[in-house]
Structures are given as C-alpha cells and as structure tokens.
Amino acid sequence: MTCPRINVTQIAEPTLLLMMVDVGKWPIFALCPQEDLKCILKACVFGGGNEVLYITKDDEVFVIGTNSSGCLGSGDGQSTIEPKRLDMLCGKQIVNLSYGSGPHVVIVTSDGEVFSWGHNAYSQLGNGSTNQAMTPCQVSTNLVNKKVVNVACGSHHSMVSTSDGEVYAWGYNNSGQVGSGSTANQPIPRKVTSCLQNKVVVGIACGQMCSMAVVENGEVYAWGYNGNGQLGLGSSGNQPTPCRIAALQGIRVEQIVCGYAHTLALTDEGGMYAWGANSYGQLGTGNKSNQSYPVQVSVDKERVVEIAACHSSHTSAAKSQSGQIYMWGQCRGQSVIQPHLTNFTCTDDVFACFSTPAIMWRLLSVEPDDHLTVAESLKKEFDNPNTADLKFLVDDKYIYVHKVLLQIRCEHFRSFLHENEEETIEMNQFSYPVYRAFLEYLYTDNISISPEDAIGLLELATIYRENRLKQLCQQTIKQGICEENAITLMSAAVKFDAQDLEDFCFRFCINHMTVITQTDAFAEMDSDLLKNFINKASKAGAFKN
C-alpha cells in the first residue's frame, strides 16, 4: 500500500547504553571544574546538600562546601568553593561512608579501618570526647583487630558492622538508639549484644534516632526511638536493646534502609515492606497513615532489586528487576503517596532531583553498572550477526535474529520456522523499516518507527494477529495526523480494524471539517467509507449551522 505523507520527523531509534551516573545533577558539583568531574570515581553529597566528598580514579580524596562543624575534615572551619585534598585519606581506598545531621562523617577503608570527623556534641565520632574534629581521626577503641565492612549514621549516633558479623555503636542515645540498654550517651564504640549475641549481622541502617540490623537468616532487629512506629514492633514505645521484628517471621530480608522516621525492607523474593512515619506518603501505601507493623508495598507487580532511603529525608525510591526506577514520599515539596514511575536510570537520581535536601543516600560509585537484566540482554542482541542463527533479507538489507526467540515471542514464527530450515529468508511483503521495527519489537516490547511507516507496521500486526503491537502502532500513527492525511489514516484504520485509531481520526476530522473536505484524500474517498463518514458526522452534529 502507498503510505500517506506525515509531517512528523523520524523518531530516533533508541540505543542501549550502560549509563554512568551524572554527578552534575547535584548542584554542589557546579563548583567543581569540568576536568575534575571526569576523574571522579566515588562521591557523597551530605549535610544540607552543601558539602561533598569525592574520590578520584587515582584514589585522591577531595572536599568542597560550607564545612559546617568542620565536616569537610580539611583542618579548619572555612568554607571552600574550590576542591581541597584530604591528604590523610588519599590512598586509603574508602569503601563506605555515612553521615549525620551535625553533620559528622564516618568512613570505612578497604583495610577495615574507621575514620570520623565533624560534629561531636554527643560523642558521635567515637573518640571518647565531645569536641568536634576538624580532621579525620581513626576510631580504634574496641575495634582493634576488627575488620569493619559497613557504617551507618543516624542524626547524632554511629554504627558499624564487622566482617565477622558483629555490630558496634556509639554517640547520642536519648532513645536507646545505641542499643546499650540505657539512655546514656556512648562515647566510644560498644558492641551491641542482647538479642544480637551470637547472631551474624549482614546489614545495618539508621534512621534519625533508631537503628536496624539484618542477620544472616534474614531476620530484622530494631532498637531506639519508636514514636512513629519506625521499629515495626506494633507499638510506639522506645526500645533500648535490639528486638526482633516478629511481624516479618518467615520472610527473609536481604536489604534494609531508613528514612528520617520510616523504614523499608527488601526480601529475597523481591518483595518490599515499609513501616513508620507516613506524613508525606513515604511508605508508599497510598495514604498518609503511620504504620507500626510492616506493610507490603508493590511497584506494578514487579520484583524489586534495590530500595533507597536516607535518614535526612522523607523520600523513598526503588529499582525493579526490569530497571524501572520508582519514587515516593516527599518529592521536591510534594507528597507522593504511592510508588511513582520515573524516567531515571538509578535510585541515586531520585535523591539528586527530588529529595529535600539534595543529598546522596549512599557512597555513590560513578562507574557504569555492567550488569544487564534479561530484557536488556535481549535488546542488546537484536540484529547482532555474531550470535544470530537466522537473517531476513528485506530491500537488499539483512536483519539478524535468533530463531528460538522468534518462536517464543510470536505465534506466526512458531509455525513458520518449524517448517523452515533456511538460514536466510527473503521478505518482500513489507518494507525494511517496517519489518525491522517488527523484529525489534519482539526483542524489546517497544517500537521505534516513524508515524509514516507505522501504517505498514499496523498492517503487519493485523496479518500476524499481534494485538499489542497493533495498539502501539495506533499510538504512533496518532502522533503524525494532520488535515492532509486524516482521511487516509482513517481509511487505513477501517481497513485494518483499528477501532481506537478510527475513532481518533474521526474526531480529528470533525474538529477540522472545513479543511478536511477540501483535501485530495477526501475527494478520492471510497464511496462506502464516504457514506459512512457523512452519516456519522451528521449524527455528531458536524453539519449543523
């Protein structure tokens, strides 16, 4: 068939890229020279979004920002809009970092050493004093011969876990967040025991004034402030020692994160649970009611592979198995009460663009993530001659595909390829752009085609009985409608039984009736279609004065 001219430019075909995180999304990096940005390997924006520590590919450590309470560790209380190098930490290979509200900063090196600096009014630096530290100091008391692997900070308390599964905590303890059994501040690291005795801890997290730990069998333990139910124990009373969250009995938790006063947990089956404060919708339950017990939260029935939250914000985020990024809670001043699908490529972007303040929820690695999901892997292999076992010849061009995938994805190919052993199949029924778009759809579930060529793809979808593809074609064709082609598009919609497109074209024609009736397409309209159109238009009141 002859396709009508459509006045919309060709839609660019998407390419699969391993996206690197753009640190420039955090405003503080505007102070950094462009050349320096290219050298960043890891970074963390903290405090009120006004301080940043970053590590270069040469393992040099730099800081920029307002330096509240000496939190830059640069040796003085001066703000800086130019990067300052922290010589003491260069070459240390920082693997983890967390920060408090003072702010204070605690880092862990690849050797398992712990360093802290910044605000210290509540002994949150773990050095036995309450004097702020202007430079990084090693935290060694009770951690000698221990290899620390992770760190989590609350508002004014700190917690680390070791390679042998022990937990040590120190700092502000007004609500029992240090887990010592009392409410006295803890000036140096102290092992958290009670219910964690003889348990191997594999994950830790801190809210503003609460603490969480996940043990190797997937159980979750919580302690500290519980005024909003953030401990998940079914009550609002504070807990001075670790207590197992009984409501998660039989559920194996793999990751846990804390917001200001809410908690998210990720299970080994990709399920997500939330509890605690919910005044901004940060639990994702569809309302703003606090929850003192874990409540399951879903994201379009997809498996979740990562959850994100930070104790300095009321924002939540999650990544699904297909790579979709969702956000909810306090998002740039708005309350989003259930997971909202974004166009971001990682959970970190949510905190750069929608968290208040614009901080990072973890020490961010700027390296590209080279793990591909199943969907991404299939997309990457489309039209790849190195792995294909079948090729189509269309308009003297080859399209490389995989027989088994075509048979799995399309009923037409299930029977056609079962009887066909050829390695090259010539296709003359459809144009190259149309057939390529169809084959690519089988790999990606999406179409990349101009509205003009989409009419040919609509014909193919009708012949092959691909109903979902048919719907996508109609959506694409709608983008290219104009007065000149509206009648032709409506004719195609009638021919291929595309009711949604037919209704859309008809409404367009009614709204532009004067111009439409003066086009060549209207003059050449099939008589039966013309009669039907005039009848419908009359009923719609198109010819009333």
Coordinates of C-alpha atoms in Angstrom, one line a residue:
M1 CA 0.0 0.0 0.0
T2 CA 1.1 3.6 -0.5
C3 CA 1.7 5.4 2.8
P4 CA 0.4 8.9 3.2
R5 CA 2.9 11.7 3.9
I6 CA 3.1 12.5 7.6
N7 CA 4.5 15.8 8.8
V8 CA 6.4 14.4 11.8
T9 CA 10.2 13.8 11.7
Q10 CA 11.6 10.3 12.1
I11 CA 11.7 9.1 15.6
A12 CA 15.2 8.2 16.6
E13 CA 16.0 4.6 17.3
P14 CA 17.0 4.1 21.0
T15 CA 20.4 2.7 21.7
L16 CA 21.3 0.5 24.7
L17 CA 23.9 2.3 26.8
L18 CA 25.4 1.5 30.2
M19 CA 24.6 4.8 31.8
M20 CA 27.1 6.4 34.2
V21 CA 25.6 8.4 37.0
D22 CA 25.8 12.1 36.2
V23 CA 27.1 13.7 39.4
G24 CA 26.3 17.1 37.9
K25 CA 22.6 16.5 38.9
W26 CA 23.6 17.5 42.4
P27 CA 24.0 21.4 42.5
I28 CA 27.1 21.3 44.7
F29 CA 29.1 19.9 41.8
A30 CA 28.7 23.1 39.8
L31 CA 31.6 24.3 41.9
C32 CA 33.8 21.5 40.5
P33 CA 36.0 22.1 37.4
Q34 CA 34.7 20.1 34.5
E35 CA 38.0 18.3 34.1
D36 CA 37.8 17.2 37.7
L37 CA 34.4 15.8 37.2
K38 CA 35.7 13.3 34.7
C39 CA 38.1 11.9 37.2
I40 CA 35.6 11.2 40.0
L41 CA 35.2 7.5 40.9
K42 CA 33.1 7.8 44.1
A43 CA 31.3 10.6 45.8
C44 CA 28.9 11.5 48.6
V45 CA 26.9 14.7 48.9
F46 CA 25.9 15.2 52.6
G47 CA 24.8 17.7 55.2
G48 CA 22.2 20.0 53.7
G49 CA 23.4 19.2 50.2
N50 CA 26.1 21.8 50.7
E51 CA 29.0 19.5 51.3
V52 CA 30.6 16.8 49.2
L53 CA 33.5 14.4 49.5
Y54 CA 34.7 12.7 46.3
I55 CA 37.4 10.2 45.4
T56 CA 39.3 10.2 42.1
K57 CA 40.4 7.4 39.9
D58 CA 43.9 8.0 41.4
D59 CA 42.4 7.4 44.9
E60 CA 42.8 11.0 45.9
V61 CA 40.2 12.4 48.3
F62 CA 38.7 16.0 47.9
V63 CA 36.1 18.0 49.6
I64 CA 34.0 21.1 48.7
G65 CA 31.4 23.0 50.6
T66 CA 30.2 25.1 53.6
N67 CA 32.1 23.0 56.2
S68 CA 29.5 23.1 59.0
S69 CA 31.1 21.9 62.2
G70 CA 34.3 21.0 60.4
C71 CA 32.6 18.3 58.5
L72 CA 34.9 18.6 55.5
G73 CA 37.8 17.4 57.5
S74 CA 40.1 20.0 55.9
G75 CA 41.6 21.2 59.2
D76 CA 39.8 24.5 59.5
G77 CA 36.3 25.8 59.8
Q78 CA 36.5 27.6 56.5
S79 CA 34.1 27.0 53.6
T80 CA 35.6 26.3 50.2
I81 CA 34.3 26.6 46.7
E82 CA 37.5 25.0 45.3
P83 CA 38.3 21.4 45.9
K84 CA 40.6 20.7 48.9
R85 CA 42.5 17.5 49.1
L86 CA 42.4 15.4 52.3
D87 CA 46.0 14.0 52.3
M88 CA 45.3 11.8 55.3
L89 CA 42.7 9.8 53.4
C90 CA 44.4 9.7 50.0
G91 CA 45.4 6.1 49.1
K92 CA 43.1 4.6 51.8
Q93 CA 40.6 3.2 49.4
I94 CA 37.3 4.3 51.0
V95 CA 34.6 1.7 50.6
N96 CA 31.8 3.0 52.7
L97 CA 30.7 6.4 54.1
S98 CA 27.8 7.6 56.2
Y99 CA 27.0 11.0 57.8
G100 CA 24.8 12.5 60.5
S101 CA 22.8 15.7 60.9
G102 CA 25.5 17.8 62.7
P103 CA 27.0 16.8 60.3
H104 CA 29.6 14.3 61.3
V105 CA 31.2 11.9 58.8
V106 CA 32.3 8.3 59.3
I107 CA 34.2 6.3 56.6
V108 CA 35.4 2.7 56.3
T109 CA 38.5 1.8 54.2
S110 CA 39.3 -1.4 52.3
D111 CA 41.5 -2.5 55.2
G112 CA 38.6 -2.2 57.6
E113 CA 39.8 0.9 59.4
V114 CA 37.3 3.6 60.5
F115 CA 37.8 7.3 60.5
S116 CA 35.5 10.1 61.7
W117 CA 35.3 13.9 61.9
G118 CA 33.0 16.8 62.2
H119 CA 30.2 17.5 64.7
N120 CA 30.7 15.7 68.1
A121 CA 28.5 17.2 70.7
Y122 CA 27.0 13.8 71.5
S123 CA 30.3 11.7 71.1
Q124 CA 29.1 10.5 67.7
L125 CA 32.8 10.4 66.5
G126 CA 33.6 7.6 68.9
N127 CA 36.8 9.2 70.2
G128 CA 35.7 9.5 73.8
S129 CA 35.3 13.3 73.7
T130 CA 32.6 15.8 72.7
N131 CA 35.0 18.1 70.9
Q132 CA 34.4 18.5 67.2
A133 CA 37.2 17.1 65.0
M134 CA 38.4 19.3 62.1
T135 CA 40.4 16.5 60.5
P136 CA 39.8 12.7 60.1
C137 CA 40.8 10.7 63.2
Q138 CA 40.9 6.9 63.4
V139 CA 38.3 5.2 65.6
S140 CA 40.1 2.4 67.2
T141 CA 38.8 1.7 70.7
N142 CA 37.2 -1.7 70.8
L143 CA 37.8 -2.1 67.0
V144 CA 41.4 -3.1 67.1
N145 CA 41.9 -6.4 65.2
K146 CA 38.4 -6.0 63.8
K147 CA 37.8 -5.5 60.1
V148 CA 34.9 -3.1 59.7
V149 CA 32.9 -3.6 56.5
N150 CA 30.0 -1.2 56.8
V151 CA 28.9 2.0 58.5
A152 CA 25.5 3.7 59.2
C153 CA 24.9 7.0 60.9
G154 CA 21.8 8.4 62.4
S155 CA 21.2 12.1 63.3
H156 CA 23.9 12.0 66.1
H157 CA 24.9 8.4 66.5
S158 CA 27.1 6.0 64.6
M159 CA 27.1 2.3 64.0
V160 CA 29.5 -0.2 62.2
S161 CA 29.4 -3.8 61.3
T162 CA 32.4 -6.1 61.1
S163 CA 33.5 -8.9 58.8
D164 CA 32.6 -11.5 61.4
G165 CA 29.1 -10.1 61.8
E166 CA 29.4 -8.0 65.0
V167 CA 27.8 -4.6 65.4
Y168 CA 29.4 -1.6 67.4
A169 CA 27.5 1.6 68.1
W170 CA 28.3 5.0 69.8
G171 CA 27.1 8.5 70.2
Y172 CA 23.6 10.0 71.1
N173 CA 21.5 7.6 73.0
N174 CA 18.5 9.5 74.4
S175 CA 16.1 7.0 72.9
G176 CA 18.2 3.8 73.2
Q177 CA 19.5 4.0 69.6
V178 CA 22.9 2.8 70.6
G179 CA 21.4 -0.4 71.9
S180 CA 23.2 -0.5 75.2
G181 CA 20.1 -1.0 77.4
S182 CA 20.3 2.6 78.8
T183 CA 19.7 6.1 77.5
A184 CA 23.2 7.4 78.4
N185 CA 25.3 8.7 75.5
Q186 CA 28.0 6.3 74.4
P187 CA 31.4 8.0 74.0
I188 CA 33.3 5.1 72.3
P189 CA 32.3 2.1 70.2
R190 CA 30.5 -0.6 72.2
K191 CA 29.4 -4.0 70.9
V192 CA 25.7 -4.3 70.5
T193 CA 24.6 -7.6 72.1
S194 CA 21.3 -8.5 73.7
C195 CA 19.3 -10.4 71.0
L196 CA 22.2 -10.0 68.6
Q197 CA 24.5 -12.0 70.7
N198 CA 25.8 -14.9 68.6
K199 CA 24.0 -13.6 65.6
V200 CA 25.9 -12.8 62.3
V201 CA 24.8 -9.4 61.1
V202 CA 24.9 -8.8 57.4
G203 CA 23.3 -5.4 57.0
I204 CA 22.8 -2.2 59.1
A205 CA 20.8 1.0 58.8
C206 CA 20.0 4.1 60.9
G207 CA 17.0 6.4 61.0
Q208 CA 17.4 9.8 62.7
M209 CA 17.2 8.2 66.2
C210 CA 16.7 4.4 65.6
S211 CA 18.9 1.5 64.4
M212 CA 18.3 -1.6 62.4
A213 CA 20.2 -4.8 61.7
V214 CA 19.6 -7.7 59.3
V215 CA 21.2 -11.1 60.3
E216 CA 22.2 -13.9 58.0
N217 CA 19.0 -15.8 58.2
G218 CA 17.0 -12.7 57.1
E219 CA 15.6 -11.7 60.4
V220 CA 15.4 -8.0 61.2
Y221 CA 16.2 -6.4 64.6
A222 CA 15.3 -2.9 65.6
W223 CA 16.1 -0.5 68.5
G224 CA 15.9 3.1 69.5
Y225 CA 13.2 5.8 69.0
N226 CA 9.8 4.4 68.0
G227 CA 7.4 7.3 68.3
N228 CA 6.2 6.8 64.7
G229 CA 6.3 3.1 64.7
Q230 CA 9.6 3.0 62.7
L231 CA 10.8 -0.1 64.6
G232 CA 8.0 -2.2 63.2
L233 CA 7.2 -3.8 66.5
G234 CA 3.5 -2.8 66.5
S235 CA 3.9 -0.2 69.2
S236 CA 5.2 3.3 69.7
G237 CA 7.4 2.7 72.7
N238 CA 11.2 3.2 72.5
Q239 CA 13.4 0.1 72.6
P240 CA 16.8 0.4 74.3
T241 CA 18.1 -3.0 73.1
P242 CA 17.7 -4.9 69.8
C243 CA 14.3 -6.6 69.3
R244 CA 13.3 -8.9 66.5
I245 CA 10.5 -7.7 64.2
A246 CA 8.1 -10.6 64.8
A247 CA 5.8 -9.5 62.0
L248 CA 8.4 -10.5 59.5
Q249 CA 8.5 -14.1 60.7
G250 CA 9.1 -16.4 57.8
I251 CA 10.2 -13.6 55.5
R252 CA 13.9 -13.4 54.5
V253 CA 15.1 -9.8 54.3
E254 CA 18.1 -9.0 52.2
Q255 CA 18.4 -5.2 52.4
I256 CA 17.1 -2.6 54.8
V257 CA 17.2 1.2 54.6
C258 CA 15.9 4.0 56.9
G259 CA 14.5 7.4 56.1
Y260 CA 14.1 10.2 58.7
A261 CA 11.5 8.2 60.6
H262 CA 10.4 5.3 58.3
T263 CA 11.9 2.0 57.2
L264 CA 12.0 0.0 54.0
A265 CA 12.9 -3.7 53.8
L266 CA 13.6 -5.8 50.6
T267 CA 13.1 -9.6 50.7
D268 CA 14.9 -12.4 48.9
E269 CA 11.9 -12.8 46.7
G270 CA 11.9 -9.2 45.5
G271 CA 9.1 -8.1 47.9
M272 CA 9.2 -4.7 49.6
Y273 CA 7.8 -3.8 53.1
A274 CA 7.5 -0.4 54.7
W275 CA 6.7 0.9 58.2
G276 CA 7.0 4.0 60.4
A277 CA 6.1 7.7 59.7
N278 CA 4.0 8.4 56.7
S279 CA 3.0 12.1 56.8
Y280 CA 4.5 12.6 53.3
G281 CA 3.4 9.2 51.9
Q282 CA 6.9 7.9 52.3
L283 CA 5.7 4.3 53.0
G284 CA 4.0 4.1 49.5
T285 CA 0.8 2.7 50.9
G286 CA -1.5 5.1 49.1
N287 CA -2.3 7.1 52.2
K288 CA -0.6 9.2 54.9
S289 CA -1.3 7.0 58.0
N290 CA 1.7 5.8 60.1
Q291 CA 2.3 2.1 60.3
S292 CA 3.8 0.4 63.3
Y293 CA 3.8 -3.0 61.6
P294 CA 5.5 -3.9 58.2
V295 CA 3.1 -3.4 55.3
Q296 CA 3.9 -4.9 51.8
V297 CA 4.2 -2.3 49.0
S298 CA 4.3 -3.2 45.3
V299 CA 5.6 -1.5 42.2
D300 CA 3.4 -2.5 39.3
K301 CA 3.7 -6.2 40.4
E302 CA 7.4 -6.2 39.5
R303 CA 10.2 -7.8 41.5
V304 CA 12.2 -5.1 43.4
V305 CA 16.0 -5.4 43.4
E306 CA 17.0 -2.3 45.3
I307 CA 15.5 0.1 47.8
A308 CA 16.7 3.5 48.9
A309 CA 16.1 6.0 51.7
C310 CA 18.2 8.4 53.8
H311 CA 17.8 9.5 57.4
S312 CA 17.9 13.1 56.5
S313 CA 14.9 13.0 54.2
H314 CA 11.3 11.6 53.9
T315 CA 11.9 10.3 50.3
S316 CA 11.8 6.7 49.2
A317 CA 13.0 5.0 46.0
A318 CA 13.2 1.5 44.5
K319 CA 14.5 -0.2 41.4
S320 CA 12.6 -3.0 39.8
Q321 CA 14.1 -6.1 38.1
S322 CA 13.5 -4.6 34.6
G323 CA 15.4 -1.5 35.6
Q324 CA 12.5 0.8 36.3
I325 CA 13.0 3.5 39.0
Y326 CA 10.2 4.5 41.3
M327 CA 10.0 7.3 43.9
W328 CA 7.5 8.3 46.6
G329 CA 7.3 10.3 49.8
Q330 CA 8.4 13.9 50.0
C331 CA 9.4 14.7 46.4
R332 CA 10.5 18.3 45.9
G333 CA 7.9 19.5 48.4
Q334 CA 5.0 17.3 47.1
S335 CA 3.6 14.3 48.9
V336 CA 3.7 11.3 46.6
I337 CA 1.7 8.6 48.5
Q338 CA 2.5 5.6 46.3
P339 CA 5.4 4.5 44.1
H340 CA 5.6 6.7 41.0
L341 CA 7.4 5.5 37.9
T342 CA 10.2 7.9 36.8
N343 CA 12.5 8.1 33.8
F344 CA 15.6 7.9 35.9
T345 CA 18.2 5.1 35.4
C346 CA 19.2 4.7 39.1
T347 CA 17.7 5.4 42.6
D348 CA 20.5 7.9 43.2
D349 CA 19.0 10.3 40.7
V350 CA 15.8 10.5 42.8
F351 CA 17.8 12.0 45.7
A352 CA 19.6 14.4 43.4
C353 CA 16.5 15.8 41.8
F354 CA 13.6 15.3 44.2
S355 CA 15.0 14.9 47.8
T356 CA 15.0 17.8 50.2
P357 CA 17.9 18.4 50.7
A358 CA 19.6 17.2 47.6
I359 CA 21.9 14.6 49.2
M360 CA 23.1 11.1 48.4
W361 CA 21.7 8.1 50.2
R362 CA 25.0 6.1 49.9
L363 CA 28.6 6.5 48.8
L364 CA 28.0 6.6 45.1
S365 CA 30.1 4.8 42.6
V366 CA 30.3 6.7 39.3
E367 CA 31.4 3.6 37.4
P368 CA 28.9 2.2 34.9
D369 CA 26.8 -0.8 36.1
D370 CA 27.8 -3.5 33.7
H371 CA 25.0 -5.9 34.8
L372 CA 22.3 -6.4 32.2
T373 CA 18.8 -7.6 33.0
V374 CA 17.3 -10.3 30.8
A375 CA 15.4 -7.6 28.9
E376 CA 18.5 -5.5 28.4
S377 CA 20.5 -8.5 27.2
L378 CA 17.8 -9.5 24.6
K379 CA 17.7 -5.9 23.4
K380 CA 21.4 -5.8 23.0
E381 CA 21.4 -9.0 20.9
F382 CA 18.9 -7.8 18.3
D383 CA 20.4 -7.6 14.8
N384 CA 23.7 -9.0 16.1
P385 CA 25.3 -11.1 13.3
N386 CA 27.8 -12.6 15.8
T387 CA 25.1 -14.5 17.7
A388 CA 22.3 -14.8 15.2
D389 CA 21.3 -18.0 13.6
L390 CA 18.8 -16.5 11.1
K391 CA 18.7 -13.5 8.8
F392 CA 16.0 -11.8 6.9
L393 CA 16.7 -10.1 3.6
V394 CA 14.5 -7.0 3.1
D395 CA 15.0 -4.4 0.5
D396 CA 18.6 -5.8 -0.1
K397 CA 19.4 -5.3 3.7
Y398 CA 20.0 -8.0 6.3
I399 CA 18.3 -8.2 9.7
Y400 CA 19.9 -10.7 12.1
V401 CA 17.8 -12.6 14.6
H402 CA 17.5 -15.7 16.7
K403 CA 15.1 -18.5 15.7
V404 CA 14.3 -19.6 19.2
L405 CA 13.4 -16.1 20.4
L406 CA 11.1 -15.5 17.4
Q407 CA 9.4 -18.8 18.1
I408 CA 8.9 -18.0 21.8
R409 CA 7.6 -14.5 21.1
C410 CA 5.4 -14.9 18.0
E411 CA 2.8 -17.4 17.0
H412 CA 3.4 -16.7 13.4
F413 CA 7.1 -17.7 13.6
R414 CA 6.2 -20.7 15.8
S415 CA 4.7 -22.5 12.9
F416 CA 6.6 -20.8 10.1
L417 CA 10.1 -21.6 11.4
H418 CA 9.1 -25.1 12.5
E419 CA 8.8 -26.0 8.8
N420 CA 11.6 -23.7 7.5
E421 CA 15.3 -24.7 7.9
E422 CA 16.8 -21.9 5.8
E423 CA 19.3 -19.6 7.3
T424 CA 18.3 -16.7 5.1
I425 CA 14.7 -15.7 4.4
E426 CA 13.8 -13.1 1.8
M427 CA 10.9 -10.8 2.7
N428 CA 9.1 -8.8 0.0
Q429 CA 5.7 -8.2 1.6
F430 CA 6.9 -5.3 3.9
S431 CA 9.5 -2.5 3.7
Y432 CA 12.8 -2.7 5.6
P433 CA 11.8 -0.1 8.3
V434 CA 8.5 -1.9 8.9
Y435 CA 10.0 -5.4 9.2
R436 CA 12.9 -4.3 11.2
A437 CA 10.7 -2.5 13.6
F438 CA 8.5 -5.6 14.0
L439 CA 11.5 -7.9 14.7
E440 CA 12.9 -5.3 17.1
Y441 CA 9.6 -5.3 18.9
L442 CA 9.9 -9.0 19.6
Y443 CA 13.2 -8.3 21.4
T444 CA 12.1 -5.1 23.3
D445 CA 8.3 -4.9 23.6
N446 CA 8.6 -1.4 22.1
I447 CA 8.5 0.0 18.6
S448 CA 10.9 2.6 17.1
I449 CA 9.4 3.8 13.8
S450 CA 8.2 6.9 12.2
P451 CA 4.4 7.6 12.2
E452 CA 4.5 7.2 8.4
D453 CA 6.0 3.7 8.5
A454 CA 3.8 2.7 11.4
I455 CA 0.9 2.3 8.9
G456 CA 2.8 -0.6 7.3
L457 CA 3.5 -2.0 10.7
L458 CA -0.2 -1.8 11.6
E459 CA -0.9 -3.9 8.5
L460 CA 1.7 -6.4 9.6
A461 CA 0.4 -6.5 13.1
T462 CA -3.1 -7.2 11.8
I463 CA -2.0 -10.0 9.5
Y464 CA 0.2 -11.6 12.2
R465 CA -2.5 -11.1 14.9
E466 CA -0.2 -9.2 17.2
N467 CA -2.8 -7.2 19.2
R468 CA -0.4 -5.4 21.5
L469 CA 1.8 -4.3 18.6
K470 CA -1.4 -3.1 16.9
Q471 CA -2.1 -0.8 19.8
L472 CA 1.5 0.6 19.8
C473 CA 1.2 1.3 16.1
Q474 CA -2.1 3.2 16.6
Q475 CA -0.4 5.3 19.3
T476 CA 2.5 6.2 17.0
I477 CA 0.3 6.9 14.0
K478 CA -1.8 9.4 16.0
Q479 CA 1.4 11.5 16.5
G480 CA 1.6 12.2 12.8
I481 CA -2.0 13.1 12.0
C482 CA -2.7 16.4 10.1
E483 CA -5.5 17.8 7.9
E484 CA -3.9 16.4 4.7
N485 CA -3.6 12.8 5.9
A486 CA -6.5 12.4 8.4
I487 CA -8.9 10.8 5.8
T488 CA -6.1 8.4 4.6
L489 CA -5.3 7.4 8.1
M490 CA -9.0 6.8 8.9
S491 CA -9.2 4.6 5.8
A492 CA -6.3 2.6 7.0
A493 CA -7.8 2.2 10.4
V494 CA -11.1 0.9 8.9
K495 CA -9.2 -1.5 6.7
F496 CA -7.2 -2.9 9.5
D497 CA -9.9 -2.9 12.1
A498 CA -8.1 -0.4 14.3
Q499 CA -11.1 0.9 16.2
D500 CA -9.1 3.2 18.5
L501 CA -7.3 4.9 15.6
E502 CA -10.5 5.1 13.6
D503 CA -12.3 7.0 16.4
F504 CA -9.3 9.3 16.9
C505 CA -9.1 10.1 13.2
F506 CA -12.9 10.7 13.0
R507 CA -12.8 13.1 16.0
F508 CA -9.9 14.9 14.3
C509 CA -11.8 15.2 11.1
I510 CA -14.9 16.6 12.8
N511 CA -12.8 19.2 14.5
H512 CA -11.2 20.3 11.2
M513 CA -14.1 19.6 8.9
T514 CA -13.8 22.7 6.6
V515 CA -10.1 22.0 5.7
I516 CA -10.6 18.2 5.6
T517 CA -13.4 18.4 3.0
Q518 CA -11.1 20.4 0.7
T519 CA -8.3 17.8 0.6
D520 CA -7.5 15.4 -2.3
A521 CA -7.9 12.4 0.1
F522 CA -11.5 13.4 0.8
A523 CA -12.3 13.8 -2.9
E524 CA -10.8 10.4 -3.6
M525 CA -12.5 8.7 -0.6
D526 CA -14.1 5.3 -1.1
S527 CA -17.8 5.7 -1.7
D528 CA -18.9 3.3 1.1
L529 CA -16.4 4.9 3.5
L530 CA -17.7 8.4 2.4
K531 CA -21.3 7.5 3.1
N532 CA -20.4 6.1 6.5
F533 CA -18.3 9.1 7.3
I534 CA -21.1 11.6 6.3
N535 CA -23.7 9.6 8.3
K536 CA -21.5 9.6 11.4
A537 CA -20.5 13.2 11.0
S538 CA -24.2 14.2 10.7
K539 CA -25.1 12.4 13.8
A540 CA -22.2 14.1 15.6
G541 CA -23.7 17.5 14.5
A542 CA -20.9 18.4 12.1
F543 CA -23.3 19.9 9.6
K544 CA -25.5 22.0 11.9
N545 CA -25.4 25.8 11.5

